[in-house]
Short mmCIF file of C-alpha atoms in Angstrom, two decimals:
data_model
loop_
_atom_site.label_atom_id
_atom_site.label_comp_id
_atom_site.label_asym_id
_atom_site.label_seq_id
_atom_site.Cartn_x
_atom_site.Cartn_y
_atom_site.Cartn_z
CA MET A 985 77.54 -139.45 -15.86
CA ILE A 986 75.39 -136.29 -16.66
CA ALA A 987 72.90 -136.56 -14.52
CA LEU A 988 75.10 -136.94 -11.34
CA ALA A 989 77.77 -134.17 -12.58
CA PRO A 990 77.86 -130.96 -10.52
CA TYR A 991 76.73 -127.72 -12.47
CA GLY A 992 79.64 -126.13 -14.39
CA PRO A 993 81.69 -125.71 -17.71
CA TYR A 994 81.68 -129.73 -17.89
CA TRP A 995 77.92 -130.41 -17.13
CA ARG A 996 77.14 -127.48 -19.72
CA GLN A 997 79.06 -128.85 -22.31
CA VAL A 998 77.96 -132.59 -22.39
CA ARG A 999 74.16 -131.23 -21.80
CA LYS A 1000 74.95 -128.90 -25.04
CA PHE A 1001 75.94 -131.91 -27.17
CA ALA A 1002 73.07 -134.25 -25.71
CA THR A 1003 70.01 -131.88 -26.37
CA ILE A 1004 71.32 -129.99 -29.63
CA GLU A 1005 73.74 -132.80 -31.39
CA LEU A 1006 72.30 -135.97 -30.42
CA LEU A 1007 68.73 -135.90 -29.29
CA SER A 1008 67.27 -132.53 -31.18
CA ASN A 1009 64.28 -132.79 -32.90
CA HIS A 1010 66.03 -132.69 -36.40
CA ARG A 1011 67.99 -135.66 -35.37
CA LEU A 1012 65.42 -137.50 -33.91
CA GLU A 1013 63.46 -137.33 -37.44
CA LEU A 1014 66.53 -138.58 -39.13
CA LEU A 1015 66.65 -141.50 -37.26
CA LYS A 1016 63.20 -142.95 -37.23
CA PRO A 1017 63.84 -145.57 -40.19
CA VAL A 1018 66.36 -147.04 -37.59
CA ARG A 1019 63.72 -146.93 -34.44
CA GLU A 1020 61.01 -148.33 -37.10
CA SER A 1021 63.59 -151.18 -38.37
CA GLU A 1022 64.61 -152.07 -35.18
CA VAL A 1023 61.01 -152.45 -33.60
CA LYS A 1024 59.92 -154.53 -37.03
CA ALA A 1025 62.99 -156.78 -36.53
CA SER A 1026 62.47 -157.84 -32.98
CA LEU A 1027 58.67 -158.20 -33.72
CA GLN A 1028 59.52 -160.57 -36.42
CA GLN A 1029 61.62 -162.62 -34.19
CA LEU A 1030 58.96 -162.73 -31.41
CA TYR A 1031 56.57 -164.02 -34.64
CA GLN A 1032 59.06 -166.63 -35.55
CA LEU A 1033 59.37 -167.88 -32.12
CA TRP A 1034 55.58 -168.25 -32.00
CA ASN A 1035 55.72 -170.07 -35.54
CA LYS A 1036 58.07 -172.34 -34.19
CA LYS A 1037 56.47 -173.48 -30.89
CA LYS A 1038 52.80 -172.93 -31.79
CA SER A 1039 51.97 -176.65 -32.56
CA SER A 1040 53.00 -177.80 -28.78
CA ASN A 1041 51.17 -174.95 -27.19
CA CYS A 1042 47.65 -174.96 -28.63
CA GLY A 1043 48.15 -171.97 -30.89
CA LYS A 1044 49.91 -169.84 -27.70
CA VAL A 1045 53.21 -169.43 -26.62
CA MET A 1046 54.92 -168.14 -23.45
CA VAL A 1047 57.23 -165.22 -23.60
CA GLU A 1048 58.92 -163.13 -20.49
CA MET A 1049 58.26 -159.47 -21.78
CA LYS A 1050 60.71 -157.77 -19.03
CA ARG A 1051 63.42 -159.12 -21.21
CA TRP A 1052 62.00 -158.76 -24.60
CA PHE A 1053 61.35 -155.21 -23.94
CA ARG A 1054 64.85 -154.85 -22.67
CA ASP A 1055 66.15 -156.19 -25.80
CA VAL A 1056 63.98 -154.16 -28.32
CA THR A 1057 65.05 -150.97 -26.58
CA LEU A 1058 68.51 -151.77 -26.31
CA ASN A 1059 68.82 -152.70 -29.88
CA VAL A 1060 67.17 -149.53 -30.73
CA VAL A 1061 69.82 -148.01 -28.72
CA LEU A 1062 72.75 -149.78 -29.56
CA ARG A 1063 71.69 -149.14 -33.47
CA ILE A 1064 71.22 -145.09 -32.93
CA VAL A 1065 74.51 -144.95 -30.71
CA VAL A 1066 77.34 -147.13 -32.26
CA GLY A 1067 75.96 -148.86 -34.98
CA LYS A 1068 75.48 -152.34 -33.52
CA ARG A 1069 72.48 -154.58 -32.61
CA ILE A 1070 72.16 -157.79 -30.14
CA PRO A 1071 72.61 -160.83 -32.38
CA ASN A 1072 69.54 -163.01 -32.74
CA SER A 1073 70.96 -165.47 -30.37
CA TYR A 1074 71.16 -163.08 -27.72
CA GLU A 1075 74.43 -164.68 -26.89
CA GLY A 1076 77.16 -162.45 -27.75
CA ASP A 1077 79.55 -162.03 -25.20
CA GLU A 1078 80.22 -158.46 -24.96
CA THR A 1079 76.57 -157.68 -25.43
CA VAL A 1080 75.59 -159.89 -22.32
CA LYS A 1081 78.57 -158.57 -20.14
CA TRP A 1082 77.21 -154.84 -21.29
CA LYS A 1083 73.74 -155.82 -20.11
CA LYS A 1084 74.75 -157.20 -16.73
CA SER A 1085 77.36 -154.24 -16.11
CA LEU A 1086 74.28 -151.90 -16.81
CA ASP A 1087 72.00 -153.63 -14.59
CA ASP A 1088 74.61 -153.70 -11.96
CA LEU A 1089 75.02 -149.91 -12.49
CA PHE A 1090 71.30 -149.19 -11.80
CA GLU A 1091 70.94 -151.46 -9.07
CA LEU A 1092 74.15 -149.73 -7.01
CA SER A 1093 73.23 -146.31 -7.94
CA GLY A 1094 69.75 -146.78 -6.29
CA LYS A 1095 71.17 -148.68 -2.80
CA PHE A 1096 70.96 -146.76 0.21
CA LEU A 1097 74.55 -146.73 1.48
CA ILE A 1098 75.24 -146.15 5.43
CA SER A 1099 78.51 -143.85 4.21
CA ASP A 1100 75.28 -141.47 2.43
CA ALA A 1101 74.39 -140.90 5.90
CA LEU A 1102 77.49 -140.91 7.72
CA PRO A 1103 80.17 -139.82 5.50
CA TYR A 1104 82.91 -140.60 7.92
CA LEU A 1105 82.47 -143.99 7.67
CA ARG A 1106 82.91 -144.15 3.91
CA TRP A 1107 86.64 -145.35 4.13
CA LEU A 1108 85.43 -148.62 5.57
CA ASP A 1109 83.32 -149.46 2.46
CA ILE A 1110 80.61 -151.64 4.27
CA GLY A 1111 79.18 -154.10 2.26
CA GLY A 1112 81.69 -153.50 -0.49
CA ASP A 1113 79.50 -151.57 -2.52
CA GLU A 1114 82.15 -149.05 -3.54
CA LYS A 1115 84.15 -151.60 -4.58
CA SER A 1116 81.57 -153.03 -7.02
CA MET A 1117 80.64 -149.57 -8.50
CA LYS A 1118 84.46 -149.28 -9.32
CA LYS A 1119 84.18 -152.56 -10.91
CA VAL A 1120 81.16 -151.72 -13.15
CA ALA A 1121 82.17 -148.58 -13.94
CA LYS A 1122 85.43 -150.20 -15.29
CA GLU A 1123 83.73 -152.46 -17.43
CA LEU A 1124 81.34 -150.10 -18.80
CA ASP A 1125 84.29 -147.99 -19.59
CA GLN A 1126 86.13 -151.01 -21.52
CA VAL A 1127 83.28 -151.66 -23.73
CA VAL A 1128 82.92 -147.85 -24.77
CA GLU A 1129 86.39 -147.63 -25.18
CA GLU A 1130 86.40 -150.74 -27.67
CA TRP A 1131 83.55 -149.06 -29.55
CA LEU A 1132 85.42 -145.57 -29.51
CA ARG A 1133 88.45 -147.43 -31.04
CA GLU A 1134 86.32 -149.30 -33.80
CA HIS A 1135 84.46 -145.98 -34.81
CA LYS A 1136 87.96 -143.90 -35.08
CA GLU A 1137 89.52 -146.92 -36.87
CA LYS A 1138 86.54 -146.49 -39.42
CA ARG A 1139 87.19 -142.58 -39.52
CA ALA A 1140 90.19 -143.08 -40.65
CA GLU A 1141 89.31 -145.48 -43.54
CA ASN A 1142 86.39 -143.70 -45.03
CA GLU A 1143 85.77 -139.95 -43.50
CA ALA A 1144 82.19 -139.55 -44.99
CA ASN A 1145 80.71 -142.03 -43.08
CA SER A 1146 81.93 -140.99 -39.64
CA GLY A 1147 78.45 -139.37 -38.51
CA GLU A 1148 76.03 -142.15 -39.19
CA ASP A 1149 75.39 -142.97 -35.22
CA PHE A 1150 75.63 -140.69 -32.40
CA MET A 1151 79.31 -141.96 -31.87
CA GLY A 1152 80.45 -140.92 -35.29
CA VAL A 1153 78.67 -137.70 -34.72
CA MET A 1154 80.34 -136.67 -31.45
CA LEU A 1155 83.76 -137.88 -32.72
CA SER A 1156 83.01 -135.42 -35.71
CA ILE A 1157 82.27 -132.65 -33.25
CA LEU A 1158 84.75 -132.95 -30.69
CA ARG A 1159 87.58 -133.52 -33.36
CA ASP A 1160 89.20 -130.10 -31.96
CA ALA A 1161 87.95 -130.16 -28.21
CA GLU A 1162 90.07 -128.34 -26.12
CA GLU A 1163 88.28 -127.64 -22.68
CA HIS A 1164 87.64 -131.51 -21.72
CA ASP A 1165 89.33 -134.21 -23.22
CA ALA A 1166 87.25 -135.78 -26.30
CA ASP A 1167 86.92 -139.21 -25.40
CA THR A 1168 85.64 -138.22 -21.85
CA ILE A 1169 82.67 -136.04 -23.01
CA ASN A 1170 82.33 -138.92 -25.80
CA LYS A 1171 81.60 -141.49 -23.24
CA ALA A 1172 79.76 -139.51 -21.04
CA GLY A 1173 77.13 -138.59 -24.04
CA LEU A 1174 77.23 -142.30 -24.69
CA THR A 1175 76.54 -143.43 -20.57
CA LEU A 1176 73.54 -140.98 -21.02
CA ALA A 1177 72.18 -142.56 -24.30
CA VAL A 1178 71.94 -145.91 -22.65
CA GLU A 1179 70.70 -144.94 -19.41
CA ASP A 1180 67.35 -146.24 -20.65
CA THR A 1181 64.23 -146.91 -18.30
CA THR A 1182 61.87 -147.09 -21.33
CA SER A 1183 61.85 -150.74 -21.16
CA ILE A 1184 60.61 -150.52 -17.45
CA THR A 1185 57.83 -148.47 -18.41
CA MET A 1186 56.75 -150.64 -21.30
CA THR A 1187 56.91 -153.53 -18.70
CA TRP A 1188 54.35 -151.54 -16.26
CA ALA A 1189 52.29 -150.56 -19.31
CA LEU A 1190 51.88 -153.85 -20.53
CA SER A 1191 51.26 -155.05 -16.97
CA LEU A 1192 48.32 -152.17 -16.22
CA LEU A 1193 46.76 -153.10 -19.38
CA LEU A 1194 46.75 -156.99 -18.46
CA ASN A 1195 44.88 -156.16 -15.09
CA ASN A 1196 42.56 -153.83 -16.82
CA ARG A 1197 41.49 -155.66 -19.98
CA ASP A 1198 38.63 -153.13 -20.81
CA ALA A 1199 41.58 -150.54 -21.42
CA LEU A 1200 43.65 -153.27 -23.46
CA LYS A 1201 40.27 -153.42 -25.40
CA LYS A 1202 40.32 -149.40 -26.14
CA VAL A 1203 43.68 -149.84 -27.24
CA LYS A 1204 42.96 -152.28 -29.83
CA GLN A 1205 39.98 -150.65 -31.03
CA GLU A 1206 41.87 -147.36 -31.65
CA LEU A 1207 44.54 -149.48 -33.49
CA ASP A 1208 41.96 -151.10 -35.74
CA ILE A 1209 40.45 -147.68 -36.43
CA HIS A 1210 43.52 -146.10 -37.37
CA VAL A 1211 45.45 -148.88 -38.72
CA GLY A 1212 43.29 -151.61 -39.72
CA LYS A 1213 44.28 -155.41 -39.59
CA ASP A 1214 45.25 -155.42 -43.29
CA ARG A 1215 48.46 -153.41 -42.24
CA LEU A 1216 51.35 -155.11 -40.49
CA LEU A 1217 53.46 -152.05 -39.11
CA VAL A 1218 52.16 -148.98 -37.09
CA THR A 1219 54.61 -146.21 -37.76
CA GLU A 1220 55.72 -142.91 -36.04
CA SER A 1221 53.14 -141.21 -38.18
CA ASP A 1222 50.27 -143.45 -37.23
CA THR A 1223 51.10 -143.09 -33.47
CA LYS A 1224 50.16 -139.20 -33.55
CA ASN A 1225 46.55 -140.75 -33.85
CA LEU A 1226 46.76 -143.03 -30.87
CA VAL A 1227 45.39 -140.64 -28.64
CA TYR A 1228 44.13 -143.45 -25.89
CA LEU A 1229 47.72 -145.21 -26.12
CA GLN A 1230 49.38 -142.10 -25.64
CA SER A 1231 46.82 -141.59 -22.42
CA VAL A 1232 47.86 -145.15 -21.32
CA ILE A 1233 51.36 -144.28 -21.41
CA LYS A 1234 50.78 -140.76 -19.27
CA GLU A 1235 49.05 -142.84 -16.67
CA THR A 1236 51.47 -145.29 -16.32
CA LEU A 1237 54.52 -143.05 -16.23
CA ARG A 1238 51.96 -141.19 -13.34
CA LEU A 1239 51.75 -144.45 -11.42
CA TYR A 1240 54.91 -145.96 -11.95
CA PRO A 1241 57.68 -143.39 -13.07
CA ALA A 1242 60.82 -145.63 -14.18
CA ALA A 1243 62.88 -143.59 -11.46
CA PRO A 1244 60.57 -142.52 -8.56
CA LEU A 1245 62.88 -140.20 -7.19
CA ALA A 1246 64.39 -137.42 -8.93
CA VAL A 1247 68.01 -136.98 -9.13
CA ILE A 1248 69.78 -135.61 -6.20
CA HIS A 1249 70.21 -131.98 -6.50
CA GLU A 1250 72.96 -130.07 -4.10
CA ALA A 1251 72.93 -126.61 -2.93
CA ILE A 1252 76.22 -125.14 -4.25
CA GLU A 1253 76.00 -122.00 -2.18
CA ASP A 1254 73.83 -120.97 0.96
CA CYS A 1255 70.53 -119.68 -0.22
CA SER A 1256 66.74 -118.79 1.07
CA VAL A 1257 63.93 -120.53 -0.64
CA HIS A 1258 60.53 -119.34 0.37
CA GLY A 1259 61.42 -118.55 4.23
CA TYR A 1260 63.59 -122.04 4.40
CA ASP A 1261 67.53 -121.37 4.59
CA ILE A 1262 69.46 -123.74 2.90
CA SER A 1263 73.20 -124.48 3.37
CA THR A 1264 75.73 -125.20 1.04
CA GLY A 1265 76.05 -129.32 0.52
CA THR A 1266 72.36 -129.82 1.40
CA TRP A 1267 71.06 -132.49 -0.58
CA LEU A 1268 67.34 -132.12 -2.17
CA ILE A 1269 65.79 -135.33 -3.11
CA LEU A 1270 62.72 -135.21 -4.96
CA ASN A 1271 59.61 -137.94 -4.43
CA LEU A 1272 58.19 -137.64 -7.91
CA GLN A 1273 55.99 -141.02 -7.32
CA LYS A 1274 54.16 -139.55 -4.03
CA ILE A 1275 53.46 -136.14 -5.99
CA GLN A 1276 52.10 -138.31 -8.88
CA ARG A 1277 49.84 -140.10 -6.25
CA ASP A 1278 48.80 -136.97 -4.43
CA PRO A 1279 44.91 -137.12 -3.70
CA GLN A 1280 44.62 -133.51 -3.56
CA ILE A 1281 45.56 -133.39 -7.26
CA TRP A 1282 44.20 -136.81 -8.73
CA GLU A 1283 41.09 -138.18 -8.08
CA ASP A 1284 41.55 -141.85 -7.31
CA PRO A 1285 45.07 -141.65 -7.36
CA LEU A 1286 45.78 -145.32 -7.41
CA LYS A 1287 43.71 -146.30 -9.91
CA PHE A 1288 44.61 -146.83 -13.50
CA GLN A 1289 42.49 -144.32 -15.43
CA PRO A 1290 43.77 -143.10 -18.86
CA GLU A 1291 40.59 -141.43 -19.73
CA ARG A 1292 41.65 -138.79 -17.17
CA PHE A 1293 44.20 -137.39 -19.75
CA MET A 1294 41.78 -137.13 -22.03
CA THR A 1295 39.17 -135.22 -20.00
CA THR A 1296 40.40 -133.42 -16.63
CA HIS A 1297 43.90 -133.35 -17.13
CA LYS A 1298 43.99 -133.58 -21.07
CA ASP A 1299 46.29 -130.36 -21.03
CA ILE A 1300 49.01 -131.83 -18.99
CA ASP A 1301 52.10 -133.25 -20.63
CA VAL A 1302 55.28 -135.21 -19.46
CA LYS A 1303 57.83 -132.95 -20.30
CA GLY A 1304 58.43 -130.86 -17.56
CA HIS A 1305 55.71 -127.96 -18.02
CA ASP A 1306 53.18 -129.33 -15.37
CA PHE A 1307 54.71 -130.02 -11.64
CA GLU A 1308 52.04 -132.59 -10.90
CA LEU A 1309 53.50 -134.95 -13.65
CA ILE A 1310 57.18 -134.84 -14.00
CA PRO A 1311 58.12 -138.33 -14.52
CA PHE A 1312 61.41 -136.96 -16.40
CA SER A 1313 61.99 -134.33 -13.80
CA SER A 1314 62.13 -130.57 -14.71
CA GLY A 1315 64.32 -127.81 -15.17
CA ARG A 1316 67.85 -127.85 -16.29
CA ARG A 1317 68.13 -131.54 -15.00
CA MET A 1318 65.03 -132.59 -16.93
CA CYS A 1319 66.25 -135.98 -18.86
CA PRO A 1320 67.20 -134.52 -22.17
CA GLY A 1321 65.98 -138.17 -23.68
CA VAL A 1322 62.48 -137.41 -23.04
CA SER A 1323 61.05 -136.91 -26.68
CA PHE A 1324 63.33 -140.15 -27.75
CA ALA A 1325 61.78 -142.17 -25.01
CA LEU A 1326 58.31 -141.40 -25.79
CA LYS A 1327 58.82 -142.23 -29.61
CA ILE A 1328 60.18 -145.58 -28.65
CA LEU A 1329 57.41 -146.17 -26.00
CA GLU A 1330 54.64 -145.35 -28.09
CA LEU A 1331 56.07 -147.06 -31.15
CA THR A 1332 56.85 -150.44 -29.70
CA LEU A 1333 53.75 -150.62 -27.55
CA ALA A 1334 51.57 -149.73 -30.47
CA ASN A 1335 53.21 -152.54 -32.83
CA LEU A 1336 53.36 -155.00 -30.17
CA LEU A 1337 49.47 -154.48 -29.52
CA HIS A 1338 48.83 -154.60 -32.94
CA TRP A 1339 50.76 -157.52 -33.66
CA PHE A 1340 49.73 -160.15 -31.38
CA GLU A 1341 47.06 -161.06 -28.87
CA ILE A 1342 48.50 -160.92 -25.34
CA GLU A 1343 47.30 -162.78 -21.93
CA THR A 1344 48.44 -163.93 -18.78
CA LEU A 1345 48.20 -167.77 -17.86
CA SER A 1346 44.70 -168.71 -16.97
CA ASN A 1347 43.99 -164.94 -17.15
CA GLU A 1348 45.85 -164.31 -13.87
CA ILE A 1349 46.19 -160.98 -12.33
CA VAL A 1350 50.08 -159.52 -12.85
CA ASP A 1351 52.08 -159.24 -9.58
CA MET A 1352 52.51 -155.17 -9.42
CA ARG A 1353 55.62 -155.31 -6.97
CA ASP A 1354 58.33 -153.29 -7.77
CA GLY A 1355 61.74 -154.16 -7.44
CA PRO A 1356 65.13 -152.24 -5.78
CA GLY A 1357 67.25 -149.71 -7.53
CA VAL A 1358 67.53 -145.86 -8.34
CA THR A 1359 64.68 -146.84 -11.23
CA SER A 1360 61.36 -148.78 -10.33
CA PRO A 1361 61.33 -152.41 -12.36
CA LYS A 1362 59.01 -154.67 -12.01
CA ALA A 1363 60.04 -157.10 -9.29
CA THR A 1364 58.75 -160.28 -10.81
CA PRO A 1365 58.87 -161.38 -14.33
CA LEU A 1366 56.07 -160.54 -16.79
CA GLU A 1367 55.20 -163.99 -18.30
CA VAL A 1368 52.67 -163.82 -21.04
CA GLN A 1369 51.14 -166.14 -23.91
CA ILE A 1370 51.07 -164.69 -27.41
CA SER A 1371 49.34 -165.52 -30.62
CA PRO A 1372 48.95 -163.52 -33.65
CA ARG A 1373 46.34 -160.64 -33.90
CA LEU A 1374 46.25 -160.45 -37.83
CA PRO A 1375 45.28 -162.30 -40.81
CA THR A 1376 48.10 -164.80 -41.94
CA PHE A 1377 48.85 -163.19 -45.24
CA VAL A 1378 49.61 -159.68 -43.44
CA TYR A 1379 52.66 -161.31 -41.44
CA GLN A 1380 53.81 -162.59 -45.02
CA SER A 1381 53.56 -159.08 -46.62
CA ARG A 1382 56.47 -156.41 -46.75
CA ASN A 1383 54.33 -153.48 -45.35
#
């Protein structure tokens, strides 16, 4: 996994593939139609669900949004990475197993192990977590291995179509790789691509909006101005004008960074930083959430206030340039998928809030407790009621 790999030739090569070949601005632009079509397909499924159940629920249908956000994000990632998507039934054995393994990976990665504090106890594997980690790693490796096999067979049959998704691109680039095994690098890049925390951020964003109805109203007003109720789809070009929604996303990332602790850094040699002597092997763990809720930097730090990014903090971004807001970390170890994540966040949230009226049952307050793991998922399901927001004829159009 690139995030945990030590600095060296392997890390540099995988990072290069990720930033230049897979997640460059040029490739992200080429993949814009895929993102837009997958978001549209997921919303159409949601509308069909409402249309099917509306009569028995007074025109409103209950939906669990944590799962929906996860599935739409996973569909975008799968289409881009390997040209696959989740079946409409969401019951494909391969997909379900893969999703479960990925959930287990995130949970295990964030667990505190006694052996982390007392390394000499590692051989005991207290709690069996190391055994579970090996099992999950094997399951994910088998899934990616099967995808690799399918792509290699397609390449042998039709060379011209080999570069249509990330896996095809990497197979083309790594055909003559010598320094590191091509399949190993390919799997590392693909694991990077699916290590997605975007759905977690979308869940928190919607939860915050539901608990702050004035902000939700402002998002809808902005959509009406820049998109209008006579058009169904919000495009990525439209999202550039949705300044308030962008501020909502920034404020969500500030309050609830998907990974509240940055990836562990380890000193590879003795050094001194601002008078502090640091020995080889020392771990440095950055508490992003603490920094982003620091009252010395942020006024009313626990208050959801998107307007701050349109006034006092309007020049701050989330791409590692401003250390008071680094939800994707910063420097060489910064998440290389930040631009990709922001595009999915903006596109999905904009379309969801444009298509549907969303509310909690009896206007209840959303439970904002977070769960365990290396990421910070919402601890409880996000169950909401949805109903169409646009005129019926708009949903029947092709735009």
